[in-house]
Amino acid sequence: MKILKQILRTGIVTEPLPAEAAAEIRAVGAKLEEAIRKRFRGSLTIRQVDAGSCNGCELEIHAINNAIYNCEQFGIHFTASPRFADMLLVTGPVTRNMEIALRRTYNSTPPPKLVVACGDCGCDGGIFGESYASLGGIDKVIPVDVFIPGCPPTPIVLLNGILKAVGSR
Amino acid sequence: MSILKSAILAAIGTEAKFDGRNYPASMDFCAVPRGKFIDAARAMKKANALLVAEWSADESPLGRGFGVYACYRWGAEYLVVKIGLPYDDPVFTSITGKFLPAYRFERQMRSFMGVVPVGHPDLRPWIKFEDWPEDAWPLRKSFDASKPMPRVAGEYNFVRADGEGVYEIPVGPVHAGIIEPGHFRFQAVGEDILNLEERLGYVHKGIEKKFESLSWKDGSRLAGRVSGDTTVAHSLAYCMALESMTGCNVPERAQWLRALFLERERIANHLGDIGAVCNDAAFAFMLYQMSRLREIMLRTNHKLFGHRFIMDRIMPGGVSADIDSGGKEMMLSELKQLAKEFNRLVTIYDENSSLEDRVRDTGILIPEKAREICAVGIVARASGLNIDCRLQNPFPPYDRIGVNVPVLIYGDVNARVYIRIKEVRESIRIIREILETLPAGRISADCGIPASDTAGFSAIEGWRGEIVYWLQSGANSEINRCMVRDPSSVNWLGLEQAVLGNIVPDFPLCNKSFNQSYSGHDL
Ligand code: SF4
């Protein structure tokens, strides 16, 4: 009973959001939905790979799944298996210890294999740079379609980056 | 005289050289002869101390060999024991037989510094993978960290279990879901877990080595990226270790703001964790609700401090973000909504019997084991250990506001959830007090640069638990060594213990209730 009440009370969550934020999400969301409908038959499946991140980027990728950004409403789904993925969303720097696992994941992904590098580290290694342990940005190991800078990129920036990637092919 | 210091003196006598110059007052430091390292450990064990960390430093730029350090804790007391090893004979007696967490610390020291713990039961490399050259010791000064390392052939020998019906399940490094990479290997009979072996190190980024190439000031940015979910606490711990070396007086207002950031980080992470644990117990409703509350907090952070996780807002000497009266009002009304909705959700958690079925009696870490692995933070407090740096080593304003630290003894998934629930409530109270009593004044001071060949230390209660930094300056006052000990470095051992006898399908739930950092562990 209490659950029902809480659900009713929360409603469809847009209420705690200031209007400008909600508008922002709607704006990018509408474009995403449209692009995903055209190019991916309404459903974009993403495999997220942490190739060495500090886990900050993962938190924001989680956030686009939360009830406020609710990326599923635009047709974005996360999958556990690279074999069903249209897109790899990769955070990094790519560590030496993850290089092989990242390559394997890439090789098991069917075309079109969109690759999005997430965060300053995914773009160029960020503060970790290149060293004995860090290979640097994702494109040092696999081809990248779109780079999303930020440390970490906010959910809105992430959604915009994914949109850019969807339109890139 | 402190309990630990007397214990060392009683065991080793005048051969233990105490020296307070290089450390904060709360900390005793003593150098002992190499052969007495194990005697010191034995004395610490007898005094009921816990092992906080064990590490080594290449002190050749300071005209010495290797330093090997062990840090012990008893209540509010910390004590560091040091031995020196000559460069051409870097061996010492392992203390793993006395303190379980040394098991991994010493493997790590051997892997990265090439110092050898004699008598250690398991000298497989740790974090260093089998395809690294054997003689690659990244923390030695002679190691060129800028060059990529060649891959060599090698194999990691996992622990094996034989017997009828015993089978193995390897999982990872790339997991289902949006989580960090690591490898778990289960031995199971039917559904029951006989043994779990963790294999970590996949996200090793060379952080400790990287510190040595940075300025003192930039170090706090790197510390803020050791484990992104703990960016506030890590940069704070780094800064406080540095400030302990330079004698910097951080303005009061800055200290209050630091505590404010720390508590906001605690609440945001606890909310996420409570939701995630429930989700793994097939109660997705709670995940949606808790992530919504979390998102509200992050948005306030972004508005008030310019970053959703308050990253890079703590710096040596103070903070770089302040609040005004508008910010205070905004936070108070946010907290009001948060407290109300949170309490409602907790009632739902309490009354959900199918959830209770999953979280109670699952993944028990008994108090004796928690003590044995020297657990810290939430994991320790859910298993009967009353430890929290905000209580035992408070910096202002904690010493004035006081902290009610919840402790439970049952050690199951539910207890770890409940510690978080209680801490969210307490943190809300603390933030309100901070806002009411926030002193006026500057928010930063000049931190200065440490003198050469000094050391600094700090222990901060991040949301996972105690974070420890040990800094050492070199001959030219540069960073010679930065030792980072995330709570995960010890608490990962707790997960291995807690899952024994549980069923394999409950592993994700147990794991989530610990929620340790891979990045903070792998460094
Ligand atoms: S970009 Fe920032 S948040 Fe993302 S992995 Fe790098 S340091 Fe962490």
XYZ file of C-alpha atoms in Angstrom, chain A residues 1-7 9-11 13 15-18 20-22 24-25 47-70 72 78-82 92-102 104-105 120-121 126-135 151-156, chain B residues 112 127-129 131-133 138-139 143-152 173-181 201-207 209-210 214 218 221-222 224-230 269 283 285 288-289 291-292 294-296 298-299 302-303 307-309 311-312 337 341 344-345 347-348 351-352 464 517-520 523:
162
model
C 0.000 0.000 0.000
C 2.714 2.447 1.021
C 4.548 1.667 -2.191
C 1.481 2.570 -4.181
C 1.165 5.803 -2.283
C 4.780 6.673 -2.902
C 4.388 5.876 -6.585
C 3.004 10.834 -4.873
C 6.100 10.775 -7.038
C 4.059 10.522 -10.190
C 9.094 12.271 -12.093
C 8.253 17.529 -10.562
C 11.419 18.139 -8.543
C 13.113 19.467 -11.641
C 13.419 23.116 -12.361
C 14.872 24.679 -17.545
C 16.435 21.323 -16.716
C 13.328 19.439 -17.722
C 16.848 20.514 -21.605
C 16.195 16.808 -21.195
C 27.280 -2.036 -23.963
C 29.173 0.007 -21.416
C 32.816 -0.929 -20.892
C 34.952 0.416 -18.092
C 38.435 0.180 -19.543
C 40.108 1.750 -16.530
C 38.014 4.651 -15.286
C 38.043 6.078 -11.762
C 34.322 5.100 -11.667
C 33.175 8.732 -11.775
C 32.053 8.377 -15.383
C 30.093 5.231 -14.492
C 28.086 7.166 -11.934
C 26.853 9.564 -14.588
C 26.122 6.763 -17.030
C 23.996 5.253 -14.280
C 22.297 8.589 -13.896
C 21.018 8.678 -17.471
C 19.140 5.535 -16.498
C 17.493 7.118 -13.491
C 13.881 8.217 -13.424
C 14.767 11.797 -14.202
C 16.713 11.281 -17.429
C 15.064 7.932 -18.092
C 14.803 4.174 -21.964
C 21.943 -1.105 -21.824
C 22.863 -4.718 -22.453
C 25.160 -7.138 -20.701
C 26.404 -8.737 -23.878
C 28.495 -7.036 -26.544
C 39.004 4.998 -19.657
C 42.064 5.662 -19.772
C 42.597 2.204 -21.210
C 44.754 0.488 -18.676
C 47.353 -1.972 -19.762
C 45.507 -4.542 -17.682
C 42.218 -3.927 -19.535
C 43.577 -3.589 -23.053
C 43.010 -7.214 -24.014
C 39.511 -7.351 -22.510
C 38.572 -4.174 -24.384
C 37.923 -8.768 -27.104
C 34.724 -6.907 -26.366
C 38.390 13.282 -20.411
C 40.199 10.034 -19.691
C 43.019 12.650 -18.870
C 45.069 13.190 -15.760
C 46.450 9.642 -15.968
C 47.957 10.254 -19.397
C 50.157 7.603 -20.929
C 52.433 5.496 -18.809
C 53.543 1.965 -18.059
C 50.026 1.312 -16.737
C 47.826 3.575 -18.840
C 47.678 3.501 -22.625
C 35.249 14.912 -15.896
C 32.846 13.290 -15.728
C 30.462 14.446 -18.462
C 27.082 15.334 -16.963
C 24.048 13.258 -17.956
C 22.896 15.920 -20.422
C 55.611 -2.916 -7.170
C 47.617 -5.997 -9.245
C 50.719 -6.659 -11.332
C 49.579 -9.132 -13.982
C 52.194 -10.594 -18.502
C 54.301 -7.862 -16.886
C 58.049 -8.413 -16.884
C 57.121 0.597 -10.969
C 57.583 2.216 -7.570
C 61.782 2.487 -13.163
C 60.898 4.626 -16.172
C 57.134 5.037 -15.866
C 56.731 6.916 -19.120
C 57.528 3.902 -21.293
C 55.009 1.184 -22.177
C 55.970 -2.223 -20.821
C 56.409 -5.247 -23.080
C 54.057 -8.188 -22.532
C 55.652 -11.443 -21.482
C 36.654 -8.930 -15.781
C 33.916 -7.327 -17.893
C 30.708 -7.775 -15.915
C 27.081 -7.502 -16.840
C 25.851 -4.049 -15.999
C 27.569 -0.734 -15.577
C 30.265 -1.578 -13.064
C 33.987 -1.634 -12.756
C 36.006 -4.596 -13.988
C 44.106 -4.984 -10.744
C 42.328 -4.426 -14.069
C 41.969 -0.696 -13.553
C 45.497 -0.123 -12.280
C 46.422 3.270 -13.690
C 49.758 3.798 -11.992
C 48.325 6.400 -9.615
C 53.727 6.506 -9.328
C 51.943 9.364 -11.071
C 53.131 16.034 -9.886
C 48.195 19.107 -8.502
C 43.376 16.715 -8.337
C 44.830 13.268 -8.825
C 40.195 13.341 -6.357
C 40.317 10.769 -9.152
C 41.534 7.749 -7.243
C 37.922 6.662 -6.884
C 35.474 9.053 -8.492
C 32.617 8.212 -6.162
C 34.811 9.347 -3.261
C 26.515 7.485 -2.231
C 12.930 -4.578 -5.696
C 11.112 0.417 -7.049
C 14.251 4.379 -8.881
C 13.222 6.244 -5.778
C 18.344 7.445 -7.493
C 15.808 10.192 -7.794
C 20.379 11.174 -5.211
C 19.884 13.106 -8.428
C 18.254 15.942 -6.535
C 23.726 16.139 -7.284
C 21.785 18.911 -8.947
C 26.081 21.475 -9.342
C 24.143 24.654 -8.689
C 30.236 20.208 -9.877
C 27.813 17.359 -9.307
C 30.323 15.387 -7.237
C 35.214 17.397 -7.544
C 38.296 19.646 -7.274
C 12.291 17.220 1.186
C 10.879 11.202 1.390
C 8.877 7.213 3.859
C 11.069 4.940 1.757
C 9.300 2.452 6.121
C 8.624 0.719 2.833
C 7.698 -3.502 5.766
C 8.635 -5.445 2.673
C 33.011 3.798 2.512
C 35.911 0.408 -5.202
C 37.969 -1.330 -7.860
C 39.742 1.830 -8.882
C 40.532 2.772 -5.275
C 45.266 2.445 -7.977
